[in-house]
């Protein structure tokens, strides 16, 4: 028999589902309690406000990204590592897409979260730089230091703003698909196209085929 999930964990899970479906700003603690068929008092026993729930969700997201956004240890980087990063980024972006959609509002509403996010962002850029340096050292990409720095920054900008781009471009921002988010990961891959070495070209081209989603499909409305 599966262990019973704690109420606090259920609150976090249900909040994530509602935030992703309808946007964080559209959901109150009363909405969450009603969705779970528990009293608001029961919810407040575990979380004093919505910001406390969001803080837990951000911690989950932060831990997830930190777990994979790092160079391989003790061996050269490979194109398969690049595939791994892209798939993990897509999974994280999709699972916590409300964070990307409502990011500026969330950070404006919670100074502590804003400070945590700044540290997280800086850490991701540092790790991303190290990953690209590893691809250069392995002969997969050919770039100098300034190009690595610029590519890392551009990749971070795309990854953190892609969901908001979709929401401001599509008529119904609530109906995003994982395929639409996948196109954002493809956009990062495109940034690297001019730096791929001949020896890695065929393998990287296979990644282009794997992650490509037609833009019209990414922007079309889904029922």
C-alpha positions as a printed Julia matrix, in Angstrom:
223×3 Matrix{Float64}:
   0.0    0.0     0.0
   1.39   3.38   -1.02
   2.2    5.76    1.86
  -0.3    8.54    2.39
   0.85  11.92    1.11
   1.09  14.6     3.78
  -1.41  17.43    3.58
   1.39  19.98    3.17
   2.74  18.06    0.18
  -0.73  17.79   -1.33
  -1.16  21.54   -0.97
   2.1   22.15   -2.81
   1.22  19.68   -5.58
  -2.28  21.06   -6.08
  -1.01  24.64   -6.03
   1.51  23.83   -8.76
  -1.24  22.29  -10.86
  -3.51  25.32  -10.48
  -0.75  27.88  -10.95
   0.34  26.16  -14.16
  -3.21  25.88  -15.5
  -4.54  29.33  -14.64
  -1.58  31.5   -13.67
  -0.47  32.32  -10.14
  -2.25  35.68  -10.07
  -5.61  34.02  -10.77
  -5.33  31.6    -7.86
  -5.85  32.43   -4.19
  -5.42  30.25   -1.12
  -9.21  29.92   -1.04
  -9.14  28.54   -4.59
  -6.52  26.01   -3.56
  -8.47  24.94   -0.49
 -11.68  24.58   -2.49
  -9.92  22.58   -5.19
  -8.6   20.21   -2.51
 -11.92  20.15   -0.63
 -10.28  21.24    2.62
 -11.02  24.25    4.8
  -8.99  27.46    4.41
  -8.04  27.03    8.07
  -6.5   23.65    7.32
  -4.44  25.2     4.54
  -3.33  28.09    6.76
  -2.23  25.59    9.41
   0.45  24.45    6.96
   1.12  27.66    5.03
   0.45  31.19    6.35
  -0.03  32.64    2.85
   0.38  31.96   -0.85
   3.95  33.32   -0.86
   4.97  30.49    1.48
   3.66  27.92   -1.0
   5.44  29.64   -3.88
   8.68  29.65   -1.86
   8.48  25.86   -1.52
   7.79  25.46   -5.23
  10.74  27.66   -6.09
  12.94  25.58   -3.78
  11.86  22.47   -5.67
  12.61  24.13   -9.0
  15.96  25.45   -7.8
  17.02  22.03   -6.47
  15.97  20.37   -9.73
  17.96  22.75  -11.93
  21.01  22.61   -9.65
  20.94  18.81   -9.89
  21.62  18.71  -13.63
  23.09  22.07  -14.65
  26.72  21.17  -14.08
  29.59  19.95  -16.26
  30.36  16.21  -16.32
  33.04  15.23  -13.83
  36.19  13.29  -14.69
  35.55  12.99  -18.43
  35.18  15.16  -21.55
  31.75  16.5   -22.47
  29.84  14.79  -25.28
  26.96  15.66  -27.61
  24.87  13.22  -25.58
  25.48  15.53  -22.58
  24.06  18.37  -24.65
  20.96  16.28  -25.35
  20.65  15.53  -21.63
  20.79  19.24  -20.71
  18.18  20.16  -23.3
  15.78  17.44  -22.17
  16.2   18.33  -18.49
  15.72  22.03  -19.19
  12.54  21.29  -21.1
  11.23  19.12  -18.28
  11.97  21.77  -15.64
  10.49  24.61  -17.71
   7.33  22.64  -18.36
   6.81  21.38  -14.81
   7.29  24.84  -13.27
   6.07  26.96  -16.15
   4.07  29.3   -13.88
   7.38  30.56  -12.45
   8.5   31.62  -15.92
   5.12  33.07  -16.86
   4.64  35.19  -13.72
   8.28  35.76  -12.77
   8.38  39.56  -12.56
   5.18  39.7   -10.53
   6.39  36.96   -8.18
   9.7   38.71   -7.54
   8.06  42.13   -7.08
   5.69  40.62   -4.52
   8.34  38.9    -2.41
  11.74  40.56   -1.74
  13.13  37.37   -0.16
  12.22  35.36   -3.24
  13.74  38.07   -5.45
  17.03  37.81   -3.55
  16.99  34.01   -3.84
  16.25  34.23   -7.55
  19.16  36.62   -8.15
  21.56  34.16   -6.52
  20.03  31.3    -8.48
  20.32  33.22  -11.75
  23.96  34.09  -11.12
  24.72  30.48  -10.27
  23.03  29.21  -13.43
  25.02  31.59  -15.62
  28.27  30.48  -13.95
  27.38  26.8   -14.42
  26.21  27.41  -17.98
  29.51  29.07  -18.78
  31.4   26.07  -17.38
  29.27  23.71  -19.47
  29.97  25.63  -22.67
  33.68  25.73  -21.8
  33.51  21.95  -21.52
  31.96  21.65  -24.98
  34.74  23.83  -26.38
  37.43  21.77  -24.64
  35.87  18.6   -26.07
  35.98  19.96  -29.61
  32.19  20.13  -30.0
  32.02  23.93  -30.16
  34.63  26.46  -31.26
  34.35  29.75  -29.36
  36.55  32.24  -27.57
  35.96  33.49  -24.01
  33.78  36.45  -24.98
  31.65  34.29  -27.29
  31.14  31.74  -24.51
  30.09  34.48  -22.13
  27.69  36.0   -24.65
  26.19  32.67  -25.7
  25.57  31.68  -22.08
  23.82  34.96  -21.38
  21.69  34.76  -24.53
  20.7   31.18  -23.7
  19.65  32.21  -20.19
  17.6   35.11  -21.53
  15.73  32.83  -23.94
  15.1   30.1   -21.38
  13.77  32.5   -18.75
  11.64  34.59  -21.1
  10.29  32.01  -23.57
   7.11  31.17  -21.65
   6.31  34.87  -21.27
   6.89  35.32  -25.01
   4.36  32.55  -25.69
   1.86  34.06  -23.27
   2.08  37.5   -24.87
   1.98  36.15  -28.42
  -0.81  33.6   -28.14
  -4.39  34.76  -27.66
  -5.06  32.32  -24.82
  -2.01  32.2   -22.57
  -3.49  29.53  -20.3
  -3.42  26.81  -22.95
   0.29  26.22  -23.42
   1.57  22.89  -24.65
   4.83  21.13  -23.89
   5.62  21.29  -27.6
   5.37  25.07  -27.5
   7.85  25.15  -24.63
  10.08  22.7   -26.49
  10.48  25.26  -29.28
  12.15  27.53  -26.71
  14.75  24.87  -26.0
  15.3   24.55  -29.75
  15.94  28.3   -29.91
  18.85  27.84  -27.5
  20.26  25.1   -29.7
  20.03  27.42  -32.71
  22.25  29.94  -30.93
  25.08  27.41  -31.05
  24.72  26.5   -34.73
  27.5   28.76  -36.0
  29.98  27.46  -33.44
  29.6   23.71  -34.01
  32.79  22.01  -35.22
  32.86  19.76  -38.25
  33.62  16.72  -36.13
  30.43  17.21  -34.12
  28.21  18.49  -36.93
  26.31  15.28  -37.69
  25.52  14.53  -34.04
  24.39  18.09  -33.36
  22.26  18.13  -36.51
  20.45  15.1   -35.11
  19.62  17.2   -32.03
  18.22  19.92  -34.28
  15.88  17.35  -35.81
  14.91  15.96  -32.4
  14.03  19.26  -30.75
  12.58  21.16  -33.7
   8.97  22.28  -33.39
   7.49  24.42  -36.2
   6.93  27.96  -34.97
   3.34  27.96  -36.25
   2.67  24.89  -34.12
   4.24  26.52  -31.06
   2.11  29.62  -31.48
  -1.18  28.05  -32.44
  -4.03  27.82  -29.95
  -4.82  24.48  -28.35
  -8.28  23.65  -27.03
